[in-house]
PDB file of C-alpha atoms in Angstrom:
ATOM      1  CA  MET A   1      12.995 -13.727  16.075  1.00 44.00           C
ATOM      2  CA  PRO A   2      14.327 -11.364  18.588  1.00 48.00           C
ATOM      3  CA  LEU A   3      11.911 -12.136  22.014  1.00 44.00           C
ATOM      4  CA  ASP A   4      12.066  -8.834  22.517  1.00 69.00           C
ATOM      5  CA  ARG A   5       9.891  -5.795  21.354  1.00 81.00           C
ATOM      6  CA  THR A   6       7.093  -3.187  21.631  1.00 91.00           C
ATOM      7  CA  ASP A   7       3.821  -2.738  19.961  1.00 94.00           C
ATOM      8  CA  GLU A   8       4.584   0.711  19.012  1.00 95.00           C
ATOM      9  CA  ASP A   9       7.318  -1.555  16.815  1.00 94.00           C
ATOM     10  CA  LEU A  10       5.053  -3.524  15.427  1.00 96.00           C
ATOM     11  CA  LEU A  11       2.865  -0.712  14.787  1.00 97.00           C
ATOM     12  CA  ALA A  12       6.036   0.979  13.070  1.00 96.00           C
ATOM     13  CA  ALA A  13       6.717  -1.536  10.603  1.00 96.00           C
ATOM     14  CA  VAL A  14       2.961  -2.261   9.730  1.00 97.00           C
ATOM     15  CA  ARG A  15       2.051   1.929   9.274  1.00 97.00           C
ATOM     16  CA  ALA A  16       5.262   2.090   6.933  1.00 97.00           C
ATOM     17  CA  SER A  17       2.916   0.240   4.091  1.00 97.00           C
ATOM     18  CA  PRO A  18       0.590   3.741   3.734  1.00 97.00           C
ATOM     19  CA  ARG A  19       3.718   5.691   3.693  1.00 97.00           C
ATOM     20  CA  ALA A  20       4.908   3.791   0.733  1.00 98.00           C
ATOM     21  CA  VAL A  21       1.567   3.255  -0.855  1.00 97.00           C
ATOM     22  CA  ALA A  22       0.960   7.185  -1.238  1.00 97.00           C
ATOM     23  CA  ALA A  23       4.757   7.567  -2.759  1.00 97.00           C
ATOM     24  CA  HIS A  24       4.466   4.857  -5.232  1.00 97.00           C
ATOM     25  CA  ASP A  25       7.703   3.840  -4.158  1.00 98.00           C
ATOM     26  CA  LYS A  26       7.281   0.429  -5.186  1.00 98.00           C
ATOM     27  CA  THR A  27      10.840  -0.909  -3.800  1.00 98.00           C
ATOM     28  CA  ALA A  28      10.139   0.788  -0.287  1.00 98.00           C
ATOM     29  CA  TRP A  29       6.604  -1.214  -0.524  1.00 98.00           C
ATOM     30  CA  VAL A  30       7.447  -5.251  -1.369  1.00 98.00           C
ATOM     31  CA  GLY A  31      10.980  -4.352   1.043  1.00 97.00           C
ATOM     32  CA  LEU A  32       8.573  -4.410   3.910  1.00 98.00           C
ATOM     33  CA  PHE A  33       7.255  -8.069   3.456  1.00 98.00           C
ATOM     34  CA  ALA A  34       9.774 -10.835   3.646  1.00 97.00           C
ATOM     35  CA  GLU A  35      10.781 -13.596   1.816  1.00 94.00           C
ATOM     36  CA  GLN A  36       8.126 -15.816   1.559  1.00 95.00           C
ATOM     37  CA  ALA A  37       5.874 -13.242   2.772  1.00 98.00           C
ATOM     38  CA  ALA A  38       2.194 -13.720   1.827  1.00 98.00           C
ATOM     39  CA  VAL A  39      -0.238 -11.765   0.637  1.00 98.00           C
ATOM     40  CA  HIS A  40      -4.611 -12.022   1.023  1.00 97.00           C
ATOM     41  CA  ASP A  41      -5.543  -9.795  -0.706  1.00 96.00           C
ATOM     42  CA  PRO A  42      -8.483  -9.845  -0.608  1.00 96.00           C
ATOM     43  CA  TYR A  43      -9.156 -12.491   1.371  1.00 97.00           C
ATOM     44  CA  GLY A  44     -10.314 -15.864  -0.182  1.00 96.00           C
ATOM     45  CA  SER A  45      -8.470 -14.986  -3.215  1.00 96.00           C
ATOM     46  CA  ARG A  46      -5.639 -16.642  -4.204  1.00 95.00           C
ATOM     47  CA  GLU A  47      -2.218 -15.747  -2.064  1.00 96.00           C
ATOM     48  CA  HIS A  48       0.322 -13.886  -3.536  1.00 97.00           C
ATOM     49  CA  ILE A  49       3.475 -15.243  -2.110  1.00 97.00           C
ATOM     50  CA  GLY A  50       7.285 -14.412  -2.615  1.00 97.00           C
ATOM     51  CA  PRO A  51       8.753 -11.150  -3.913  1.00 97.00           C
ATOM     52  CA  ASP A  52       8.325 -11.499  -7.699  1.00 97.00           C
ATOM     53  CA  ALA A  53       4.418 -12.392  -6.623  1.00 96.00           C
ATOM     54  CA  ILE A  54       3.841  -9.362  -4.805  1.00 98.00           C
ATOM     55  CA  SER A  55       5.614  -6.907  -7.198  1.00 97.00           C
ATOM     56  CA  ARG A  56       3.209  -8.142  -9.745  1.00 96.00           C
ATOM     57  CA  PHE A  57       0.512  -7.357  -7.136  1.00 96.00           C
ATOM     58  CA  TYR A  58       1.455  -3.705  -6.779  1.00 97.00           C
ATOM     59  CA  ASN A  59       1.703  -3.530 -10.208  1.00 96.00           C
ATOM     60  CA  VAL A  60      -2.112  -4.386 -10.874  1.00 95.00           C
ATOM     61  CA  PHE A  61      -3.490  -2.980  -8.029  1.00 95.00           C
ATOM     62  CA  ILE A  62      -1.304  -0.267  -6.922  1.00 97.00           C
ATOM     63  CA  ALA A  63       0.666   1.026  -8.828  1.00 96.00           C
ATOM     64  CA  PRO A  64      -1.784   2.975 -11.341  1.00 94.00           C
ATOM     65  CA  ASN A  65      -3.877   4.339  -8.191  1.00 95.00           C
ATOM     66  CA  SER A  66      -3.967   6.825  -5.476  1.00 97.00           C
ATOM     67  CA  ILE A  67      -4.965   4.730  -2.425  1.00 97.00           C
ATOM     68  CA  ALA A  68      -5.590   6.477   1.237  1.00 97.00           C
ATOM     69  CA  PHE A  69      -5.643   4.828   4.024  1.00 97.00           C
ATOM     70  CA  ARG A  70      -8.417   5.958   6.803  1.00 97.00           C
ATOM     71  CA  VAL A  71      -7.432   3.683   9.687  1.00 98.00           C
ATOM     72  CA  ASP A  72     -10.226   3.894  12.415  1.00 97.00           C
ATOM     73  CA  ARG A  73      -7.787   1.703  15.402  1.00 97.00           C
ATOM     74  CA  ASP A  74      -5.267  -0.318  15.460  1.00 98.00           C
ATOM     75  CA  LEU A  75      -4.805  -3.076  17.549  1.00 98.00           C
ATOM     76  CA  VAL A  76      -1.760  -5.354  18.250  1.00 97.00           C
ATOM     77  CA  ALA A  77      -1.231  -9.197  19.618  1.00 96.00           C
ATOM     78  CA  GLY A  78       1.708 -11.293  20.144  1.00 95.00           C
ATOM     79  CA  TYR A  79       3.156 -10.678  17.099  1.00 96.00           C
ATOM     80  CA  THR A  80      -0.333  -9.616  15.095  1.00 98.00           C
ATOM     81  CA  VAL A  81      -1.732  -6.468  14.130  1.00 98.00           C
ATOM     82  CA  VAL A  82      -4.951  -5.690  13.246  1.00 98.00           C
ATOM     83  CA  ARG A  83      -6.326  -2.815  11.873  1.00 98.00           C
ATOM     84  CA  ASP A  84      -9.452  -1.729  11.391  1.00 98.00           C
ATOM     85  CA  LEU A  85     -10.340   1.202   8.656  1.00 98.00           C
ATOM     86  CA  ASN A  86     -11.411   2.231   4.820  1.00 98.00           C
ATOM     87  CA  ILE A  87      -9.373   2.471   2.336  1.00 97.00           C
ATOM     88  CA  GLU A  88     -10.373   5.748  -0.722  1.00 97.00           C
ATOM     89  CA  THR A  89      -9.165   4.133  -3.670  1.00 97.00           C
ATOM     90  CA  THR A  90      -9.436   6.918  -6.582  1.00 97.00           C
ATOM     91  CA  MET A  91      -8.887   4.620 -10.408  1.00 94.00           C
ATOM     92  CA  SER A  92      -6.354   5.969 -13.347  1.00 92.00           C
ATOM     93  CA  THR A  93     -10.068   7.034 -14.619  1.00 94.00           C
ATOM     94  CA  GLY A  94     -10.615   9.680 -11.531  1.00 95.00           C
ATOM     95  CA  ALA A  95     -13.159   6.936 -10.179  1.00 96.00           C
ATOM     96  CA  THR A  96     -13.371   6.787  -6.526  1.00 97.00           C
ATOM     97  CA  VAL A  97     -14.049   4.112  -3.920  1.00 96.00           C
ATOM     98  CA  THR A  98     -14.271   3.576  -0.363  1.00 97.00           C
ATOM     99  CA  VAL A  99     -14.244  -0.015   0.736  1.00 96.00           C
ATOM    100  CA  PRO A 100     -14.802  -1.056   4.773  1.00 97.00           C
ATOM    101  CA  MET A 101     -11.751  -3.522   5.480  1.00 98.00           C
ATOM    102  CA  HIS A 102     -10.090  -5.136   7.986  1.00 98.00           C
ATOM    103  CA  LEU A 103      -6.340  -5.885   7.728  1.00 98.00           C
ATOM    104  CA  ARG A 104      -4.692  -8.531  10.078  1.00 98.00           C
ATOM    105  CA  TYR A 105      -0.332  -8.406   9.611  1.00 98.00           C
ATOM    106  CA  ASP A 106       1.220 -11.011  10.883  1.00 98.00           C
ATOM    107  CA  LEU A 107       5.372 -10.326  11.217  1.00 97.00           C
ATOM    108  CA  VAL A 108       8.366 -11.326  12.212  1.00 97.00           C
ATOM    109  CA  GLY A 109      11.365  -9.927  13.258  1.00 95.00           C
ATOM    110  CA  THR A 110      14.289 -10.677  10.601  1.00 93.00           C
ATOM    111  CA  ASP A 111      18.077  -8.821  10.991  1.00 90.00           C
ATOM    112  CA  GLY A 112      16.820  -6.321   9.125  1.00 88.00           C
ATOM    113  CA  GLY A 113      14.142  -5.341  11.793  1.00 93.00           C
ATOM    114  CA  TRP A 114      10.232  -6.362  11.208  1.00 96.00           C
ATOM    115  CA  ARG A 115       9.111  -7.486   8.338  1.00 97.00           C
ATOM    116  CA  ILE A 116       5.129  -9.327   6.463  1.00 98.00           C
ATOM    117  CA  ALA A 117       5.280 -12.492   7.126  1.00 98.00           C
ATOM    118  CA  ARG A 118       1.414 -12.884   5.947  1.00 98.00           C
ATOM    119  CA  LEU A 119      -0.945  -9.463   4.696  1.00 98.00           C
ATOM    120  CA  ALA A 120      -4.923 -10.947   4.243  1.00 98.00           C
ATOM    121  CA  ALA A 121      -6.973  -7.669   3.047  1.00 98.00           C
ATOM    122  CA  HIS A 122     -10.713  -8.744   4.235  1.00 98.00           C
ATOM    123  CA  TRP A 123     -12.687  -7.152   2.098  1.00 98.00           C
ATOM    124  CA  GLU A 124     -15.967  -7.517   0.112  1.00 97.00           C
ATOM    125  CA  LEU A 125     -14.229  -7.635  -3.766  1.00 95.00           C
ATOM    126  CA  GLY A 126     -18.779  -7.659  -5.186  1.00 94.00           C
ATOM    127  CA  VAL A 127     -18.847  -4.489  -2.646  1.00 94.00           C
ATOM    128  CA  MET A 128     -16.586  -2.878  -4.120  1.00 94.00           C
ATOM    129  CA  ILE A 129     -17.444  -3.973  -7.862  1.00 93.00           C
ATOM    130  CA  ALA A 130     -20.971  -2.964  -7.316  1.00 94.00           C
ATOM    131  CA  ARG A 131     -19.538   0.731  -6.227  1.00 94.00           C
ATOM    132  CA  LEU A 132     -16.657   1.272  -8.690  1.00 94.00           C
ATOM    133  CA  LEU A 133     -20.084  -0.067 -11.647  1.00 92.00           C
ATOM    134  CA  ARG A 134     -21.946   2.544  -9.457  1.00 94.00           C
ATOM    135  CA  THR A 135     -19.849   5.570 -10.136  1.00 95.00           C
ATOM    136  CA  GLY A 136     -20.915   5.407 -14.180  1.00 96.00           C
ATOM    137  CA  PRO A 137     -17.911   5.846 -17.168  1.00 96.00           C
ATOM    138  CA  SER A 138     -15.124   6.508 -15.062  1.00 96.00           C
ATOM    139  CA  GLY A 139     -15.606   2.895 -12.975  1.00 94.00           C
ATOM    140  CA  LEU A 140     -17.122   1.208 -16.081  1.00 93.00           C
ATOM    141  CA  LEU A 141     -14.138   1.912 -18.105  1.00 94.00           C
ATOM    142  CA  ALA A 142     -12.027   1.641 -14.190  1.00 93.00           C
ATOM    143  CA  GLY A 143     -13.315  -2.429 -15.511  1.00 89.00           C
ATOM    144  CA  ALA A 144     -12.523  -2.689 -18.315  1.00 91.00           C
ATOM    145  CA  LYS A 145      -8.489  -1.377 -17.588  1.00 90.00           C
ATOM    146  CA  LEU A 146      -7.919  -3.935 -14.611  1.00 90.00           C
ATOM    147  CA  GLY A 147      -9.090  -7.168 -16.825  1.00 88.00           C
ATOM    148  CA  PRO A 148      -6.138  -6.801 -19.114  1.00 91.00           C
ATOM    149  CA  GLN A 149      -3.518  -5.372 -16.920  1.00 90.00           C
ATOM    150  CA  LEU A 150      -4.851  -9.049 -14.001  1.00 89.00           C
ATOM    151  CA  VAL A 151      -4.068 -11.472 -17.274  1.00 92.00           C
ATOM    152  CA  ALA A 152      -0.799  -9.122 -17.767  1.00 91.00           C
ATOM    153  CA  GLU A 153       0.605  -9.420 -14.907  1.00 92.00           C
ATOM    154  CA  LEU A 154      -0.801 -12.377 -13.254  1.00 91.00           C
ATOM    155  CA  GLY A 155      -1.538 -14.867 -16.558  1.00 92.00           C
ATOM    156  CA  VAL A 156      -5.287 -16.152 -16.514  1.00 92.00           C
ATOM    157  CA  GLY A 157      -4.760 -18.690 -13.515  1.00 91.00           C
ATOM    158  CA  GLY A 158      -3.962 -15.539 -11.656  1.00 89.00           C
ATOM    159  CA  ALA A 159      -6.662 -13.590 -12.716  1.00 87.00           C
ATOM    160  CA  MET A 160      -8.861 -16.491 -11.619  1.00 92.00           C
ATOM    161  CA  GLY A 161      -7.483 -16.763  -8.180  1.00 92.00           C
ATOM    162  CA  MET A 162      -8.649 -13.262  -8.237  1.00 90.00           C
ATOM    163  CA  MET A 163     -12.146 -13.839  -8.432  1.00 90.00           C
ATOM    164  CA  ARG A 164     -12.255 -16.822  -6.348  1.00 92.00           C
ATOM    165  CA  ALA A 165     -12.743 -13.794  -3.533  1.00 93.00           C
ATOM    166  CA  LEU A 166     -15.998 -13.795  -4.687  1.00 92.00           C
ATOM    167  CA  ARG A 167     -17.278 -17.379  -3.395  1.00 92.00           C
ATOM    168  CA  GLY A 168     -17.394 -18.222   0.269  1.00 94.00           C
ATOM    169  CA  VAL A 169     -19.432 -17.666   3.202  1.00 97.00           C
ATOM    170  CA  GLY A 170     -21.091 -14.202   2.017  1.00 96.00           C
ATOM    171  CA  GLY A 171     -24.103 -13.453   3.545  1.00 96.00           C
ATOM    172  CA  SER A 172     -25.214 -16.710   4.937  1.00 97.00           C
ATOM    173  CA  GLY A 173     -22.340 -16.689   6.549  1.00 98.00           C
ATOM    174  CA  LYS A 174     -23.024 -13.073   8.386  1.00 98.00           C
ATOM    175  CA  ARG A 175     -26.376 -14.449   9.444  1.00 98.00           C
ATOM    176  CA  ILE A 176     -24.686 -16.964  10.922  1.00 98.00           C
ATOM    177  CA  VAL A 177     -22.455 -14.612  12.602  1.00 98.00           C
ATOM    178  CA  GLY A 178     -24.924 -11.549  13.535  1.00 98.00           C
ATOM    179  CA  ARG A 179     -26.378 -14.638  15.867  1.00 98.00           C
ATOM    180  CA  LEU A 180     -23.905 -15.921  17.325  1.00 98.00           C
ATOM    181  CA  PHE A 181     -23.299 -12.024  18.890  1.00 98.00           C
ATOM    182  CA  ALA A 182     -26.733 -11.534  19.657  1.00 98.00           C
ATOM    183  CA  ALA A 183     -26.817 -14.981  21.747  1.00 97.00           C
ATOM    184  CA  ALA A 184     -24.233 -13.853  23.265  1.00 96.00           C
ATOM    185  CA  ALA A 185     -24.789 -10.277  23.534  1.00 97.00           C
ATOM    186  CA  SER A 186     -28.274 -11.470  25.180  1.00 96.00           C
ATOM    187  CA  GLY A 187     -26.937 -13.862  27.477  1.00 94.00           C
ATOM    188  CA  ASP A 188     -27.712 -16.712  26.113  1.00 96.00           C
ATOM    189  CA  SER A 189     -26.007 -19.553  26.285  1.00 94.00           C
ATOM    190  CA  GLY A 190     -27.982 -21.906  25.013  1.00 96.00           C
ATOM    191  CA  GLY A 191     -27.624 -20.270  21.289  1.00 96.00           C
ATOM    192  CA  VAL A 192     -24.070 -19.838  21.493  1.00 97.00           C
ATOM    193  CA  ARG A 193     -23.820 -23.725  22.017  1.00 95.00           C
ATOM    194  CA  ALA A 194     -26.072 -24.275  19.410  1.00 96.00           C
ATOM    195  CA  LEU A 195     -23.771 -21.830  16.981  1.00 97.00           C
ATOM    196  CA  LEU A 196     -19.492 -23.708  18.483  1.00 97.00           C
ATOM    197  CA  ASP A 197     -19.096 -27.101  19.391  1.00 92.00           C
ATOM    198  CA  GLU A 198     -16.533 -29.230  21.804  1.00 90.00           C
ATOM    199  CA  ARG A 199     -14.390 -28.340  18.177  1.00 94.00           C
ATOM    200  CA  THR A 200     -14.604 -24.861  18.154  1.00 97.00           C
ATOM    201  CA  VAL A 201     -11.310 -22.972  19.206  1.00 97.00           C
ATOM    202  CA  VAL A 202     -11.876 -19.192  20.988  1.00 97.00           C
ATOM    203  CA  GLU A 203      -9.567 -17.010  21.800  1.00 97.00           C
ATOM    204  CA  LEU A 204     -10.929 -13.557  23.599  1.00 96.00           C
ATOM    205  CA  PRO A 205      -8.594 -11.514  23.611  1.00 96.00           C
ATOM    206  CA  ALA A 206      -6.670 -13.595  21.142  1.00 96.00           C
ATOM    207  CA  GLY A 207      -3.906 -15.717  22.776  1.00 95.00           C
ATOM    208  CA  HIS A 208      -5.843 -16.715  24.835  1.00 96.00           C
ATOM    209  CA  PRO A 209      -8.113 -19.541  24.381  1.00 97.00           C
ATOM    210  CA  ILE A 210     -11.296 -19.377  26.897  1.00 97.00           C
ATOM    211  CA  SER A 211     -13.609 -22.318  26.422  1.00 95.00           C
ATOM    212  CA  VAL A 212     -17.334 -21.776  25.184  1.00 95.00           C
ATOM    213  CA  ALA A 213     -18.710 -21.677  28.213  1.00 93.00           C
ATOM    214  CA  GLU A 214     -16.208 -18.663  29.458  1.00 95.00           C
ATOM    215  CA  PHE A 215     -17.300 -16.714  25.835  1.00 96.00           C
ATOM    216  CA  ALA A 216     -20.286 -16.771  26.072  1.00 94.00           C
ATOM    217  CA  GLU A 217     -19.911 -14.946  29.790  1.00 94.00           C
ATOM    218  CA  ARG A 218     -17.478 -12.634  28.975  1.00 95.00           C
ATOM    219  CA  ALA A 219     -19.474 -11.317  25.318  1.00 96.00           C
ATOM    220  CA  ARG A 220     -22.569 -10.734  27.388  1.00 96.00           C
ATOM    221  CA  GLY A 221     -23.276  -7.387  26.040  1.00 97.00           C
ATOM    222  CA  MET A 222     -21.032  -6.959  23.097  1.00 97.00           C
ATOM    223  CA  LYS A 223     -22.096  -4.746  20.808  1.00 97.00           C
ATOM    224  CA  TRP A 224     -21.192  -5.094  16.992  1.00 98.00           C
ATOM    225  CA  ASP A 225     -21.085  -3.131  13.561  1.00 95.00           C
ATOM    226  CA  LYS A 226     -18.873  -3.598  10.448  1.00 97.00           C
ATOM    227  CA  MET A 227     -19.389  -6.722   9.314  1.00 98.00           C
ATOM    228  CA  ILE A 228     -17.986  -8.065   6.113  1.00 98.00           C
ATOM    229  CA  ALA A 229     -17.587 -11.782   4.608  1.00 98.00           C
ATOM    230  CA  ALA A 230     -14.111 -12.691   2.681  1.00 98.00           C
ATOM    231  CA  GLY A 231     -12.896 -16.330   1.912  1.00 97.00           C
ATOM    232  CA  ARG A 232     -14.830 -18.612   4.899  1.00 97.00           C
ATOM    233  CA  THR A 233     -14.527 -16.075   7.645  1.00 98.00           C
ATOM    234  CA  VAL A 234     -16.338 -13.503   8.877  1.00 98.00           C
ATOM    235  CA  SER A 235     -14.843 -10.322  10.353  1.00 98.00           C
ATOM    236  CA  VAL A 236     -16.839  -7.494  12.273  1.00 98.00           C
ATOM    237  CA  SER A 237     -16.006  -4.725  14.378  1.00 98.00           C
ATOM    238  CA  VAL A 238     -17.122  -5.629  17.815  1.00 98.00           C
ATOM    239  CA  ARG A 239     -16.835  -3.443  21.112  1.00 98.00           C
ATOM    240  CA  VAL A 240     -16.963  -6.682  24.389  1.00 97.00           C
ATOM    241  CA  GLY A 241     -17.423  -4.023  27.642  1.00 94.00           C
ATOM    242  CA  THR A 242     -15.016  -0.869  27.106  1.00 95.00           C
ATOM    243  CA  ALA A 243     -12.948  -2.487  24.740  1.00 97.00           C
ATOM    244  CA  PRO A 244     -13.346  -1.634  20.767  1.00 98.00           C
ATOM    245  CA  GLY A 245     -11.977  -4.772  18.872  1.00 98.00           C
ATOM    246  CA  VAL A 246     -12.577  -6.783  15.698  1.00 98.00           C
ATOM    247  CA  ALA A 247     -13.026  -9.926  15.936  1.00 98.00           C
ATOM    248  CA  PHE A 248     -12.371 -12.961  12.553  1.00 98.00           C
ATOM    249  CA  VAL A 249     -15.195 -15.840  12.916  1.00 98.00           C
ATOM    250  CA  ASP A 250     -13.682 -19.769  10.963  1.00 98.00           C
ATOM    251  CA  PHE A 251     -15.597 -21.032   9.445  1.00 98.00           C
ATOM    252  CA  ALA A 252     -14.836 -25.104   8.832  1.00 97.00           C
ATOM    253  CA  PRO A 253     -13.851 -25.369   5.088  1.00 94.00           C
ATOM    254  CA  ASP A 254     -16.688 -27.899   3.900  1.00 89.00           C
ATOM    255  CA  SER A 255     -19.522 -26.354   6.331  1.00 93.00           C
ATOM    256  CA  ALA A 256     -21.111 -24.042   8.032  1.00 95.00           C
ATOM    257  CA  ARG A 257     -19.243 -25.277  11.594  1.00 96.00           C
ATOM    258  CA  ILE A 258     -17.531 -21.898  12.969  1.00 98.00           C
ATOM    259  CA  ALA A 259     -14.164 -23.598  13.318  1.00 98.00           C
ATOM    260  CA  LYS A 260     -12.674 -20.669  15.258  1.00 98.00           C
ATOM    261  CA  VAL A 261     -13.604 -17.360  16.860  1.00 98.00           C
ATOM    262  CA  THR A 262     -10.790 -15.123  17.414  1.00 98.00           C
ATOM    263  CA  VAL A 263     -10.931 -11.646  19.198  1.00 98.00           C
ATOM    264  CA  PHE A 264      -8.889  -8.317  19.121  1.00 98.00           C
ATOM    265  CA  LEU A 265      -8.756  -5.993  21.722  1.00 98.00           C
ATOM    266  CA  ASP A 266      -7.753  -3.082  22.374  1.00 95.00           C
ATOM    267  CA  GLY A 267      -5.080  -2.756  25.600  1.00 79.00           C
ATOM    268  CA  ASN A 268      -5.936   0.524  26.979  1.00 66.00           C
ATOM    269  CA  PRO A 269      -9.543   1.384  25.775  1.00 60.00           C
ATOM    270  CA  SER A 270     -11.173   4.403  27.028  1.00 51.00           C
ATOM    271  CA  GLU A 271     -14.136   4.730  29.028  1.00 42.00           C
ATOM    272  CA  SER A 272     -16.501   6.814  26.471  1.00 34.00           C
TER     273      SER A 272
END
């Protein structure tokens, strides 16, 4: 992996994705990924690993649709880019759905330039289905067409793997994260410690581990809004001081314990 890089190097690799999607250029889009890259979309569903699986993912979810990325901000830390955005998808039947999303791209340097090693798309499948159905007959038709497409491209196992995204920490996870952030914002260190223990890994900003006590201090006065539960992770649009960002709160595999809190922050925030 090359050691030299700039934020713009990584952002250029990431921004190539919506351009290829808009152009319906499958070769270009699949070519953005490293050889054994993994696509988790939505996060919590079964991942798609390697060019063949990613190509089949494209056939089902990108090829038939028109997709627009409405990006609020990009955040860079290490070799990771996080995008805070909404994605507007117009199905082949004419149904249009806008879904709040956080995208995490982990990149790797190759002889051919920067490639995506892992893409995690944090959005709520249940919310998308509900919004699609509310569009009326065109949404119902789009849903009816998607099932056979899933099975044809991904097999029965792949279709069932997609449905895993309906499971996860859900609303209960959001409530726990809401309590954690409320305690941190108000300076209630006891409330923070009640939800984070000595096993919890905290990075604020991403890549800089801190103690739970330091998190309770540094997160004082934080604000947050868009909260998404995908798999066993809750992602949240946040503001810490003047810096906007996105926090990822990972829960343990088998309990409601918070295992990790990672906060990606804008390195050059405005004062507004």
